[in-house]
């Protein structure tokens, strides 16, 4: 009710803000300044001022790997109309026209601290009142994540959208397999030198290199309050959640207990599009609740306006329901004091005759075998994607394939509310020591549509720490494979079914495994893997769901 009242009471303000941030008006910076970094590098920074005001203003900063003129980030310059100086800066990767610079390398808490140096230079300048906030989403959200652990004293708040907290875990190697399409497209925009792609793709283990891009592990150094927003079908949703939780619980004074989280039924491209896979974003989620407007956030922390920010719930999230217009108790905004929401872990077991039940099969070991041919991978159909179709899409076309093993529940006898982290355990064997396990979790509608909720991958070589020559995944000793499907919030209505499918590919979202041993993808010809899913009492393959009890 609280969120609903905020939306209704502030609708006019929200419309005005949306209009202000549209692309109709020409944006021309008032000044461009060269801000020096500690190693002598100077980064060009465009400054936008309110009409007639040039000095002693609160400042909102964006640090942009795509460049300071890039749409849509440049539209935030219109926040100057609310009495802020807006600074939009080229990061080093934006300055490198040949694309040889690795994005974010100098943006964090390491030897170079470009974010820190920029904030403190702006705070000392005559343009600002010494109070700096940051804003931006996606790549510009990541530069904020990277800056935060360096803890610039003048950084008073952040407004972070759809951003990875750990580049390794949330953007490059979830489950140990390369996010092929996303990384190729991403580096094609920000780091065109193929040596960068080759280096990143050759680092499938989390190591010291990746630790320099893991802001979550450094949450204990963060001092700034932040709004974190994301979408259940966003490419970085788990990064948004993990960043919020780490800062909220482990941050220093100023950050701990001062974070806000909002998650909607959105892909990475909301609000530029209302498309949501095979559906549309529900009408009550087309706009963000006004309680989370940038103006309100910055007015409080940069202008010290008492506007009751502390009254905003720590967590505001959207409980999705069926997206076809069916009336249920889903498709509503909810609030909470903490994340994760208290839930009961309930297992649904893969069983006899492709069933999915809450009790494991009486059969000791039932096997489902299939052949995975890297030359004919299972195609990506929706999900959390950046450069290919994303969102909740019907999976029936791929579920008909012989290399996709499908398990389906009986129709639900009552509504099932799932909010939190989805985990799967698959007992698995193969005649190859390196192949992939892919799990998709779906809501099966009464008309037969199998709508994707979440998916995941795990590279089996990681079971052996990636050492080539380890014993194969022998049929006589199946291995337990744990898959992280990240988090969601969805109401599955009475009469719908749950579905889990298992395969060994999801291409081109993930790189295809050629089944030839760890890191041999470009050296040896692909071979066919003969893979087996084991179920039953001895090998209870299952999906574990966080169920909210009434």
Short mmCIF file of C-alpha atoms in Angstrom, two decimals:
data_model
loop_
_atom_site.label_atom_id
_atom_site.label_comp_id
_atom_site.label_asym_id
_atom_site.label_seq_id
_atom_site.Cartn_x
_atom_site.Cartn_y
_atom_site.Cartn_z
CA UNK A 1 0.00 0.00 0.00
CA UNK A 2 2.82 2.38 0.84
CA UNK A 3 4.41 2.01 -2.59
CA UNK A 4 1.02 2.40 -4.30
CA UNK A 5 0.36 5.67 -2.44
CA UNK A 6 3.79 6.99 -3.39
CA UNK A 7 3.15 6.21 -7.05
CA UNK A 8 -0.26 7.88 -7.14
CA UNK A 9 0.76 10.92 -5.12
CA UNK A 10 3.81 11.63 -7.24
CA UNK A 11 2.69 10.69 -10.75
CA UNK A 12 2.87 14.27 -12.04
CA UNK A 13 6.46 14.67 -10.82
CA UNK A 14 7.41 11.38 -12.47
CA UNK A 15 5.96 12.44 -15.81
CA UNK A 16 7.85 15.73 -15.63
CA UNK A 17 11.11 13.90 -14.86
CA UNK A 18 10.54 11.47 -17.75
CA UNK A 19 9.97 14.38 -20.10
CA UNK A 20 13.09 16.12 -18.86
CA UNK A 21 15.20 13.06 -19.56
CA UNK A 22 13.81 12.57 -23.07
CA UNK A 23 16.00 13.10 -26.13
CA UNK A 24 14.03 16.00 -27.60
CA UNK A 25 16.33 18.79 -26.42
CA UNK A 26 19.81 19.45 -27.77
CA UNK A 27 22.53 18.97 -25.19
CA UNK A 28 25.60 21.19 -25.39
CA UNK A 29 28.09 21.31 -22.49
CA UNK A 30 28.89 24.66 -20.95
CA UNK A 31 32.56 23.75 -20.43
CA UNK A 32 34.94 20.89 -21.05
CA UNK A 33 37.68 20.53 -18.47
CA UNK A 34 40.68 18.21 -18.40
CA UNK A 35 40.82 16.48 -15.02
CA UNK A 36 44.29 15.17 -14.08
CA UNK A 37 44.73 11.67 -12.66
CA UNK A 38 47.51 10.73 -10.25
CA UNK A 39 49.71 9.33 -13.04
CA UNK A 40 49.40 12.50 -15.13
CA UNK A 41 46.72 11.27 -17.52
CA UNK A 42 44.04 13.90 -18.17
CA UNK A 43 40.44 12.86 -18.74
CA UNK A 44 38.11 15.23 -20.66
CA UNK A 45 34.96 16.00 -18.71
CA UNK A 46 31.93 17.93 -19.98
CA UNK A 47 30.18 20.18 -17.47
CA UNK A 48 26.52 21.21 -17.71
CA UNK A 49 25.17 23.96 -15.45
CA UNK A 50 21.76 25.31 -14.49
CA UNK A 51 20.96 28.55 -16.34
CA UNK A 52 22.99 31.41 -14.93
CA UNK A 53 24.71 29.37 -12.19
CA UNK A 54 28.35 28.34 -12.49
CA UNK A 55 29.70 28.06 -8.95
CA UNK A 56 29.25 26.29 -5.62
CA UNK A 57 26.72 23.72 -6.83
CA UNK A 58 26.09 20.13 -5.82
CA UNK A 59 27.53 17.87 -8.52
CA UNK A 60 26.34 14.67 -10.21
CA UNK A 61 29.09 12.72 -12.01
CA UNK A 62 29.01 10.07 -14.73
CA UNK A 63 32.16 8.24 -15.85
CA UNK A 64 31.41 6.67 -19.23
CA UNK A 65 33.42 3.93 -21.05
CA UNK A 66 31.38 4.68 -24.18
CA UNK A 67 32.43 8.33 -24.11
CA UNK A 68 30.99 11.50 -22.68
CA UNK A 69 28.80 12.15 -25.74
CA UNK A 70 27.20 8.71 -25.78
CA UNK A 71 23.46 8.23 -25.76
CA UNK A 72 21.60 7.54 -23.53
CA UNK A 73 23.85 8.51 -20.62
CA UNK A 74 24.27 12.06 -21.86
CA UNK A 75 20.55 12.64 -21.29
CA UNK A 76 21.23 12.77 -17.56
CA UNK A 77 22.76 16.18 -18.26
CA UNK A 78 19.20 17.46 -18.07
CA UNK A 79 19.32 16.92 -14.32
CA UNK A 80 21.12 20.29 -14.35
CA UNK A 81 17.65 21.86 -14.55
CA UNK A 82 17.12 20.73 -10.94
CA UNK A 83 20.06 22.83 -9.71
CA UNK A 84 23.06 20.53 -10.19
CA UNK A 85 26.28 20.78 -12.13
CA UNK A 86 26.45 17.60 -14.22
CA UNK A 87 29.87 16.17 -15.08
CA UNK A 88 30.20 13.51 -17.79
CA UNK A 89 33.68 12.08 -18.24
CA UNK A 90 35.50 9.92 -20.77
CA UNK A 91 37.13 6.97 -19.03
CA UNK A 92 40.50 5.84 -20.39
CA UNK A 93 38.89 3.14 -22.53
CA UNK A 94 36.73 5.78 -24.20
CA UNK A 95 39.83 7.78 -25.11
CA UNK A 96 41.53 4.77 -26.70
CA UNK A 97 40.23 4.79 -30.27
CA UNK A 98 42.15 1.61 -31.13
CA UNK A 99 40.46 -0.25 -28.30
CA UNK A 100 43.60 -1.50 -26.54
CA UNK A 101 42.59 -0.38 -23.06
CA UNK A 102 40.83 -2.82 -20.78
CA UNK A 103 37.66 -1.16 -19.47
CA UNK A 104 37.49 -0.57 -15.70
CA UNK A 105 41.16 -1.42 -15.08
CA UNK A 106 41.93 2.08 -13.75
CA UNK A 107 38.46 2.86 -12.43
CA UNK A 108 38.63 1.01 -9.12
CA UNK A 109 40.66 0.82 -5.93
CA UNK A 110 43.99 -0.34 -7.42
CA UNK A 111 47.17 1.57 -8.24
CA UNK A 112 45.23 4.04 -10.38
CA UNK A 113 42.03 5.41 -8.87
CA UNK A 114 40.49 7.46 -11.65
CA UNK A 115 37.08 7.63 -9.99
CA UNK A 116 38.53 8.80 -6.68
CA UNK A 117 40.75 11.40 -8.37
CA UNK A 118 37.84 12.75 -10.41
CA UNK A 119 35.50 13.09 -7.43
CA UNK A 120 38.10 14.91 -5.32
CA UNK A 121 39.13 17.23 -8.15
CA UNK A 122 35.51 18.24 -8.69
CA UNK A 123 35.03 18.70 -4.94
CA UNK A 124 37.99 21.10 -4.78
CA UNK A 125 36.89 23.07 -7.82
CA UNK A 126 34.92 26.32 -7.61
CA UNK A 127 32.14 24.71 -9.65
CA UNK A 128 30.88 22.54 -6.79
CA UNK A 129 29.96 22.81 -3.14
CA UNK A 130 32.17 19.81 -2.40
CA UNK A 131 29.29 17.32 -2.38
CA UNK A 132 29.47 14.80 -5.26
CA UNK A 133 27.03 12.09 -6.28
CA UNK A 134 27.24 9.63 -9.15
CA UNK A 135 24.62 8.21 -11.50
CA UNK A 136 24.42 5.82 -14.44
CA UNK A 137 23.41 2.37 -15.55
CA UNK A 138 25.04 -0.60 -17.28
CA UNK A 139 28.65 0.36 -18.13
CA UNK A 140 28.29 3.61 -16.19
CA UNK A 141 26.81 1.67 -13.30
CA UNK A 142 29.90 -0.52 -13.28
CA UNK A 143 32.25 2.46 -13.08
CA UNK A 144 30.30 3.48 -9.98
CA UNK A 145 30.67 0.00 -8.50
CA UNK A 146 34.39 0.11 -9.17
CA UNK A 147 34.80 3.59 -7.66
CA UNK A 148 32.91 2.89 -4.43
CA UNK A 149 35.59 0.86 -2.55
CA UNK A 150 38.16 3.62 -3.12
CA UNK A 151 35.86 5.68 -0.83
CA UNK A 152 36.44 9.27 -1.99
CA UNK A 153 35.66 11.50 1.02
CA UNK A 154 33.52 13.83 -1.12
CA UNK A 155 31.37 11.03 -2.59
CA UNK A 156 28.05 11.44 -0.79
CA UNK A 157 25.78 9.01 -2.68
CA UNK A 158 25.37 6.85 -5.78
CA UNK A 159 22.49 5.91 -8.07
CA UNK A 160 23.42 2.59 -9.70
CA UNK A 161 21.39 0.84 -12.40
CA UNK A 162 21.67 -2.66 -13.90
CA UNK A 163 25.35 -3.11 -13.09
CA UNK A 164 27.62 -6.08 -12.42
CA UNK A 165 29.16 -6.14 -8.96
CA UNK A 166 31.81 -8.70 -9.97
CA UNK A 167 32.85 -8.78 -13.62
CA UNK A 168 33.88 -12.44 -13.42
CA UNK A 169 30.78 -13.77 -11.67
CA UNK A 170 28.12 -11.58 -13.25
CA UNK A 171 29.43 -10.56 -16.66
CA UNK A 172 32.03 -12.94 -18.10
CA UNK A 173 32.17 -16.46 -16.58
CA UNK A 174 29.02 -17.37 -14.61
CA UNK A 175 29.21 -21.12 -14.06
CA UNK A 176 32.70 -21.22 -15.56
CA UNK A 177 31.58 -20.84 -19.18
CA UNK A 178 32.14 -17.71 -21.25
CA UNK A 179 29.16 -15.44 -21.94
CA UNK A 180 30.15 -15.45 -25.59
CA UNK A 181 27.63 -13.18 -27.29
CA UNK A 182 27.66 -10.61 -24.51
CA UNK A 183 31.43 -10.36 -24.22
CA UNK A 184 32.07 -10.26 -27.96
CA UNK A 185 29.54 -7.45 -28.34
CA UNK A 186 30.70 -5.62 -25.24
CA UNK A 187 34.38 -5.67 -26.13
CA UNK A 188 33.53 -4.86 -29.73
CA UNK A 189 32.20 -1.59 -28.41
CA UNK A 190 34.72 -0.80 -25.66
CA UNK A 191 37.88 -2.85 -26.37
CA UNK A 192 38.29 -3.71 -30.02
CA UNK A 193 41.79 -5.18 -29.75
CA UNK A 194 41.34 -8.99 -30.08
CA UNK A 195 44.16 -9.59 -27.63
CA UNK A 196 41.90 -8.33 -24.83
CA UNK A 197 39.16 -10.80 -25.73
CA UNK A 198 41.69 -13.60 -26.02
CA UNK A 199 43.15 -12.79 -22.62
CA UNK A 200 39.81 -12.57 -20.85
CA UNK A 201 38.52 -15.78 -22.42
CA UNK A 202 41.70 -17.58 -21.30
CA UNK A 203 40.99 -16.79 -17.63
CA UNK A 204 38.07 -19.13 -16.77
CA UNK A 205 39.04 -19.41 -13.09
CA UNK A 206 38.39 -16.68 -10.56
CA UNK A 207 41.91 -15.48 -9.74
CA UNK A 208 43.89 -12.46 -8.64
CA UNK A 209 43.26 -10.72 -11.98
CA UNK A 210 39.48 -11.02 -11.59
CA UNK A 211 39.65 -9.92 -7.95
CA UNK A 212 40.53 -6.41 -9.17
CA UNK A 213 37.06 -6.26 -10.78
CA UNK A 214 35.13 -7.66 -7.82
CA UNK A 215 33.63 -4.71 -5.98
CA UNK A 216 31.46 -6.99 -3.83
CA UNK A 217 34.52 -8.43 -2.12
CA UNK A 218 35.46 -4.85 -1.24
CA UNK A 219 32.08 -3.81 0.15
CA UNK A 220 33.60 -3.40 3.59
CA UNK A 221 35.47 -0.34 2.28
CA UNK A 222 32.41 1.44 0.84
CA UNK A 223 31.16 4.58 2.61
CA UNK A 224 28.43 5.85 0.25
CA UNK A 225 24.68 5.20 0.35
CA UNK A 226 23.27 3.99 -2.95
CA UNK A 227 20.12 3.11 -4.81
CA UNK A 228 20.57 -0.16 -6.70
CA UNK A 229 17.99 -0.92 -9.38
CA UNK A 230 17.66 -3.85 -11.73
CA UNK A 231 15.26 -6.23 -13.47
CA UNK A 232 14.45 -9.90 -13.04
CA UNK A 233 15.49 -10.48 -16.67
CA UNK A 234 18.49 -8.14 -16.60
CA UNK A 235 21.91 -9.55 -17.50
CA UNK A 236 23.34 -8.36 -14.17
CA UNK A 237 20.42 -9.05 -11.82
CA UNK A 238 22.42 -11.16 -9.37
CA UNK A 239 25.15 -8.54 -9.34
CA UNK A 240 22.60 -5.90 -8.37
CA UNK A 241 21.26 -8.06 -5.54
CA UNK A 242 24.69 -9.13 -4.29
CA UNK A 243 25.98 -5.55 -4.33
CA UNK A 244 23.03 -4.31 -2.31
CA UNK A 245 23.33 -7.10 0.26
CA UNK A 246 27.11 -6.72 0.67
CA UNK A 247 27.02 -2.95 1.11
CA UNK A 248 23.93 -3.01 3.31
CA UNK A 249 25.43 -5.58 5.69
CA UNK A 250 29.19 -5.05 5.42
CA UNK A 251 29.72 -1.43 4.36
CA UNK A 252 31.42 1.18 6.48
CA UNK A 253 29.60 3.97 8.28
CA UNK A 254 27.59 5.91 5.72
CA UNK A 255 26.94 2.83 3.59
CA UNK A 256 25.85 0.13 6.04
CA UNK A 257 22.09 0.17 6.40
CA UNK A 258 21.83 3.07 3.92
CA UNK A 259 21.31 1.15 0.69
CA UNK A 260 18.03 0.91 -1.25
CA UNK A 261 17.07 -1.85 -3.68
CA UNK A 262 14.40 -1.82 -6.37
CA UNK A 263 13.83 -4.70 -8.80
CA UNK A 264 11.18 -4.63 -11.53
CA UNK A 265 9.96 -7.01 -14.26
CA UNK A 266 12.51 -5.61 -16.69
CA UNK A 267 15.25 -6.55 -19.11
CA UNK A 268 18.51 -4.63 -19.44
CA UNK A 269 16.87 -2.23 -21.89
CA UNK A 270 14.04 -0.94 -19.75
CA UNK A 271 12.78 1.82 -19.85
CA UNK A 272 13.78 2.36 -23.48
CA UNK A 273 11.53 -0.56 -24.38
CA UNK A 274 8.48 -2.11 -22.74
CA UNK A 275 9.07 -5.42 -24.51
CA UNK A 276 9.48 -8.31 -22.11
CA UNK A 277 10.30 -11.43 -24.12
CA UNK A 278 7.06 -12.70 -25.66
CA UNK A 279 5.09 -10.20 -23.58
CA UNK A 280 5.00 -6.56 -22.49
CA UNK A 281 6.03 -5.05 -19.18
CA UNK A 282 2.84 -4.85 -17.05
CA UNK A 283 1.29 -1.39 -16.96
CA UNK A 284 1.97 -0.88 -13.26
CA UNK A 285 5.69 -1.48 -13.82
CA UNK A 286 6.30 0.70 -16.89
CA UNK A 287 7.70 3.43 -14.63
CA UNK A 288 9.83 3.25 -11.49
CA UNK A 289 8.02 4.26 -8.29
CA UNK A 290 8.68 7.96 -7.74
CA UNK A 291 10.13 7.28 -4.30
CA UNK A 292 13.30 6.28 -6.16
CA UNK A 293 13.58 9.33 -8.45
CA UNK A 294 17.15 10.61 -8.93
CA UNK A 295 16.02 14.09 -7.97
CA UNK A 296 14.72 13.00 -4.57
CA UNK A 297 17.86 10.97 -3.87
CA UNK A 298 20.29 13.72 -4.83
CA UNK A 299 18.25 16.47 -3.16
CA UNK A 300 18.60 14.59 0.12
CA UNK A 301 22.30 13.72 -0.03
CA UNK A 302 23.72 16.61 -2.08
CA UNK A 303 21.42 19.47 -1.02
CA UNK A 304 20.67 18.08 2.43
CA UNK A 305 16.93 18.39 1.88
CA UNK A 306 14.85 16.60 4.52
CA UNK A 307 12.56 14.63 2.21
CA UNK A 308 12.09 11.46 4.27
CA UNK A 309 14.43 9.24 2.28
CA UNK A 310 14.76 7.00 5.32
CA UNK A 311 11.06 6.16 5.06
CA UNK A 312 11.58 4.39 1.73
CA UNK A 313 11.64 0.62 2.38
CA UNK A 314 15.08 -0.91 2.03
CA UNK A 315 13.74 -3.35 -0.57
CA UNK A 316 11.04 -2.80 -3.19
CA UNK A 317 10.51 -5.62 -5.66
CA UNK A 318 7.98 -6.71 -8.25
CA UNK A 319 6.30 -10.08 -7.82
CA UNK A 320 5.72 -11.22 -11.39
CA UNK A 321 2.66 -13.25 -12.26
CA UNK A 322 1.48 -14.74 -15.52
CA UNK A 323 2.27 -12.14 -18.17
CA UNK A 324 -0.57 -13.01 -20.53
CA UNK A 325 -3.14 -10.88 -18.68
CA UNK A 326 -4.52 -13.66 -16.49
CA UNK A 327 -5.77 -12.20 -13.22
CA UNK A 328 -3.92 -13.49 -10.14
CA UNK A 329 -2.43 -12.10 -6.95
CA UNK A 330 0.85 -11.61 -8.83
CA UNK A 331 2.07 -8.67 -10.93
CA UNK A 332 2.28 -6.38 -7.89
CA UNK A 333 4.94 -4.31 -6.11
CA UNK A 334 6.00 -5.54 -2.67
CA UNK A 335 8.37 -4.21 -0.01
CA UNK A 336 10.65 -5.69 2.63
CA UNK A 337 13.20 -4.62 5.20
CA UNK A 338 15.88 -7.08 4.06
CA UNK A 339 17.05 -9.22 1.18
CA UNK A 340 16.72 -12.13 0.78
CA UNK A 341 13.05 -12.41 1.77
CA UNK A 342 12.43 -15.14 4.37
CA UNK A 343 11.42 -18.27 2.49
CA UNK A 344 11.27 -22.04 2.74
CA UNK A 345 13.56 -24.05 0.49
CA UNK A 346 11.47 -26.65 -1.35
CA UNK A 347 13.00 -29.28 -3.63
CA UNK A 348 11.33 -30.54 -6.79
CA UNK A 349 12.95 -33.78 -7.95
CA UNK A 350 13.61 -34.95 -11.50
CA UNK A 351 12.00 -38.37 -11.61
CA UNK A 352 10.40 -41.25 -13.43
CA UNK A 353 8.81 -40.69 -16.82
CA UNK A 354 10.15 -37.14 -17.00
CA UNK A 355 8.21 -36.10 -13.90
CA UNK A 356 8.98 -33.26 -11.49
CA UNK A 357 7.75 -33.98 -7.97
CA UNK A 358 8.33 -32.96 -4.36
CA UNK A 359 9.40 -36.50 -3.43
CA UNK A 360 12.34 -38.32 -5.02
CA UNK A 361 11.65 -41.36 -7.18
CA UNK A 362 11.63 -44.81 -5.55
CA UNK A 363 13.90 -46.00 -8.36
CA UNK A 364 17.48 -46.17 -7.08
CA UNK A 365 19.09 -44.79 -10.24
CA UNK A 366 17.12 -43.86 -13.32
CA UNK A 367 19.19 -42.56 -16.23
CA UNK A 368 18.35 -40.13 -19.02
CA UNK A 369 20.97 -40.10 -21.76
CA UNK A 370 21.49 -37.78 -24.70
CA UNK A 371 24.17 -36.78 -27.19
CA UNK A 372 25.52 -33.27 -27.21
CA UNK A 373 26.98 -32.26 -30.57
CA UNK A 374 28.88 -28.93 -30.45
CA UNK A 375 28.19 -28.52 -34.17
CA UNK A 376 24.46 -28.41 -33.42
CA UNK A 377 24.10 -26.58 -30.10
CA UNK A 378 20.78 -25.79 -28.45
CA UNK A 379 19.99 -22.20 -29.43
CA UNK A 380 19.41 -19.38 -26.96
CA UNK A 381 15.75 -18.41 -26.71
CA UNK A 382 15.30 -15.47 -24.39
CA UNK A 383 16.61 -15.11 -20.87
CA UNK A 384 19.07 -12.59 -19.53
CA UNK A 385 20.77 -11.37 -22.69
CA UNK A 386 22.30 -8.16 -24.02
CA UNK A 387 22.67 -8.39 -27.80
CA UNK A 388 20.12 -11.11 -28.54
CA UNK A 389 16.42 -11.42 -27.70
CA UNK A 390 15.87 -11.34 -23.97
CA UNK A 391 13.17 -11.94 -21.42
CA UNK A 392 10.51 -14.61 -20.79
CA UNK A 393 10.15 -16.54 -24.05
CA UNK A 394 8.44 -19.79 -25.01
CA UNK A 395 10.90 -22.71 -24.91
CA UNK A 396 8.77 -25.37 -26.62
CA UNK A 397 10.77 -25.27 -29.83
CA UNK A 398 13.98 -26.29 -28.10
CA UNK A 399 12.24 -28.66 -25.69
CA UNK A 400 11.34 -30.83 -28.69
CA UNK A 401 15.02 -31.57 -29.36
CA UNK A 402 16.48 -34.97 -28.51
CA UNK A 403 19.41 -33.32 -26.70
CA UNK A 404 17.09 -31.49 -24.27
CA UNK A 405 15.68 -33.66 -21.46
CA UNK A 406 12.44 -32.25 -20.04
CA UNK A 407 10.85 -32.84 -16.62
CA UNK A 408 7.37 -31.45 -15.88
CA UNK A 409 5.23 -31.32 -12.76
CA UNK A 410 1.53 -32.02 -12.45
CA UNK A 411 -0.70 -28.92 -12.54
CA UNK A 412 -0.28 -26.96 -9.32
CA UNK A 413 -3.14 -27.32 -6.85
CA UNK A 414 -2.53 -23.88 -5.37
CA UNK A 415 -0.59 -20.71 -6.22
CA UNK A 416 3.16 -20.97 -5.70
CA UNK A 417 5.10 -17.79 -4.84
CA UNK A 418 8.82 -18.07 -5.59
CA UNK A 419 11.05 -15.22 -4.40
CA UNK A 420 14.78 -15.57 -3.97
CA UNK A 421 17.73 -17.59 -5.19
CA UNK A 422 17.11 -20.59 -7.48
CA UNK A 423 19.55 -23.50 -7.21
CA UNK A 424 19.73 -26.82 -9.03
CA UNK A 425 21.61 -30.04 -8.30
CA UNK A 426 22.13 -32.45 -11.20
CA UNK A 427 23.87 -35.83 -10.89
CA UNK A 428 25.72 -36.16 -14.14
CA UNK A 429 28.14 -38.34 -16.07
CA UNK A 430 29.74 -38.19 -19.50
CA UNK A 431 32.32 -39.90 -21.67
CA UNK A 432 34.12 -36.51 -21.84
CA UNK A 433 36.01 -34.94 -18.96
CA UNK A 434 34.94 -31.45 -20.04
CA UNK A 435 31.39 -30.69 -21.16
CA UNK A 436 28.59 -28.42 -19.95
CA UNK A 437 25.39 -28.87 -17.98
CA UNK A 438 22.60 -26.38 -18.75
CA UNK A 439 19.40 -26.06 -16.73
CA UNK A 440 16.34 -24.04 -17.70
CA UNK A 441 13.40 -23.43 -15.34
CA UNK A 442 10.01 -22.61 -16.86
CA UNK A 443 6.39 -21.81 -16.05
CA UNK A 444 4.11 -23.96 -18.22
CA UNK A 445 0.87 -22.10 -18.98
CA UNK A 446 -2.45 -23.95 -19.43
CA UNK A 447 -2.26 -23.45 -23.20
CA UNK A 448 1.14 -25.22 -23.27
CA UNK A 449 3.49 -22.24 -23.47
CA UNK A 450 6.72 -23.01 -21.59
CA UNK A 451 7.89 -19.58 -20.44
CA UNK A 452 11.50 -19.23 -19.32
CA UNK A 453 12.00 -17.90 -15.80
CA UNK A 454 15.73 -18.52 -15.32
CA UNK A 455 18.61 -20.60 -16.66
CA UNK A 456 22.19 -21.48 -15.80
CA UNK A 457 25.27 -23.33 -16.95
CA UNK A 458 28.12 -25.23 -15.31
CA UNK A 459 31.36 -26.34 -16.95
CA UNK A 460 32.19 -29.82 -15.67
CA UNK A 461 35.94 -29.33 -15.96
CA UNK A 462 35.63 -27.12 -12.89
CA UNK A 463 34.78 -30.26 -10.90
CA UNK A 464 38.42 -31.22 -11.43
CA UNK A 465 39.73 -27.66 -11.09
CA UNK A 466 40.16 -27.58 -14.84
CA UNK A 467 43.10 -29.97 -15.00
CA UNK A 468 43.17 -31.87 -18.26
CA UNK A 469 43.74 -35.58 -17.83
CA UNK A 470 41.55 -36.07 -14.75
CA UNK A 471 39.28 -39.15 -14.83
CA UNK A 472 36.28 -38.74 -17.07
CA UNK A 473 32.79 -38.27 -15.68
CA UNK A 474 32.35 -42.02 -15.55
CA UNK A 475 28.86 -43.53 -15.63
CA UNK A 476 29.71 -45.68 -12.61
CA UNK A 477 30.42 -42.61 -10.47
CA UNK A 478 28.12 -39.70 -11.38
CA UNK A 479 29.25 -36.30 -10.17
CA UNK A 480 27.10 -33.80 -8.30
CA UNK A 481 26.83 -30.59 -10.32
CA UNK A 482 25.54 -27.47 -8.56
CA UNK A 483 24.01 -24.77 -10.77
CA UNK A 484 23.15 -21.21 -9.73
CA UNK A 485 20.09 -19.95 -11.63
CA UNK A 486 20.30 -16.56 -9.88
CA UNK A 487 17.22 -14.95 -8.35
CA UNK A 488 13.66 -14.14 -9.31
CA UNK A 489 10.26 -13.29 -7.88
CA UNK A 490 7.31 -14.91 -9.62
CA UNK A 491 3.89 -16.27 -8.74
CA UNK A 492 3.09 -19.54 -10.54
CA UNK A 493 -0.72 -19.79 -10.45
CA UNK A 494 -2.86 -22.78 -9.66
CA UNK A 495 -3.27 -24.90 -12.80
CA UNK A 496 0.14 -24.01 -14.22
CA UNK A 497 3.00 -26.51 -14.23
CA UNK A 498 6.68 -26.28 -13.34
CA UNK A 499 9.27 -27.47 -15.83
CA UNK A 500 13.01 -28.15 -15.67
CA UNK A 501 14.96 -28.98 -18.81
CA UNK A 502 18.56 -30.19 -18.89
CA UNK A 503 20.93 -30.02 -21.87
CA UNK A 504 24.55 -29.13 -22.56
CA UNK A 505 24.38 -25.90 -24.55
CA UNK A 506 22.77 -22.47 -24.71
CA UNK A 507 24.33 -20.83 -27.75
CA UNK A 508 25.30 -18.10 -28.50
CA UNK A 509 24.55 -16.82 -25.01
CA UNK A 510 27.30 -19.11 -23.74
CA UNK A 511 30.30 -20.38 -25.66
CA UNK A 512 29.76 -23.93 -26.88
CA UNK A 513 31.88 -26.55 -25.17
CA UNK A 514 33.70 -28.66 -27.80
CA UNK A 515 34.14 -31.56 -25.31
CA UNK A 516 37.88 -31.75 -25.97
CA UNK A 517 39.30 -30.82 -22.61
CA UNK A 518 39.67 -27.60 -20.71
CA UNK A 519 40.86 -24.60 -22.75
CA UNK A 520 41.13 -26.59 -25.97
CA UNK A 521 38.24 -24.86 -27.68
CA UNK A 522 40.40 -23.34 -30.42
CA UNK A 523 42.88 -26.19 -30.76
CA UNK A 524 41.02 -29.43 -31.43
CA UNK A 525 38.01 -30.35 -33.53
CA UNK A 526 34.71 -30.68 -31.65
CA UNK A 527 33.58 -34.15 -30.65
CA UNK A 528 30.18 -35.46 -29.59
CA UNK A 529 29.67 -36.00 -25.85
CA UNK A 530 27.47 -38.85 -24.59
CA UNK A 531 25.93 -37.38 -21.44
CA UNK A 532 23.71 -38.89 -18.75
CA UNK A 533 21.42 -37.32 -16.13
CA UNK A 534 20.98 -39.54 -13.07
CA UNK A 535 17.84 -39.38 -10.90
CA UNK A 536 16.26 -41.42 -8.11
CA UNK A 537 16.93 -42.17 -4.46
CA UNK A 538 20.68 -42.55 -4.84
CA UNK A 539 21.05 -39.56 -7.18
CA UNK A 540 18.33 -37.01 -6.27
CA UNK A 541 18.69 -34.49 -9.08
CA UNK A 542 16.48 -31.53 -8.22
CA UNK A 543 15.75 -27.84 -8.35
CA UNK A 544 15.54 -25.98 -5.03
CA UNK A 545 13.02 -23.15 -4.96
CA UNK A 546 12.59 -20.38 -2.35
CA UNK A 547 8.88 -20.60 -1.57
CA UNK A 548 7.05 -17.81 0.25
CA UNK A 549 4.46 -19.27 2.59
CA UNK A 550 1.17 -17.44 3.10
#
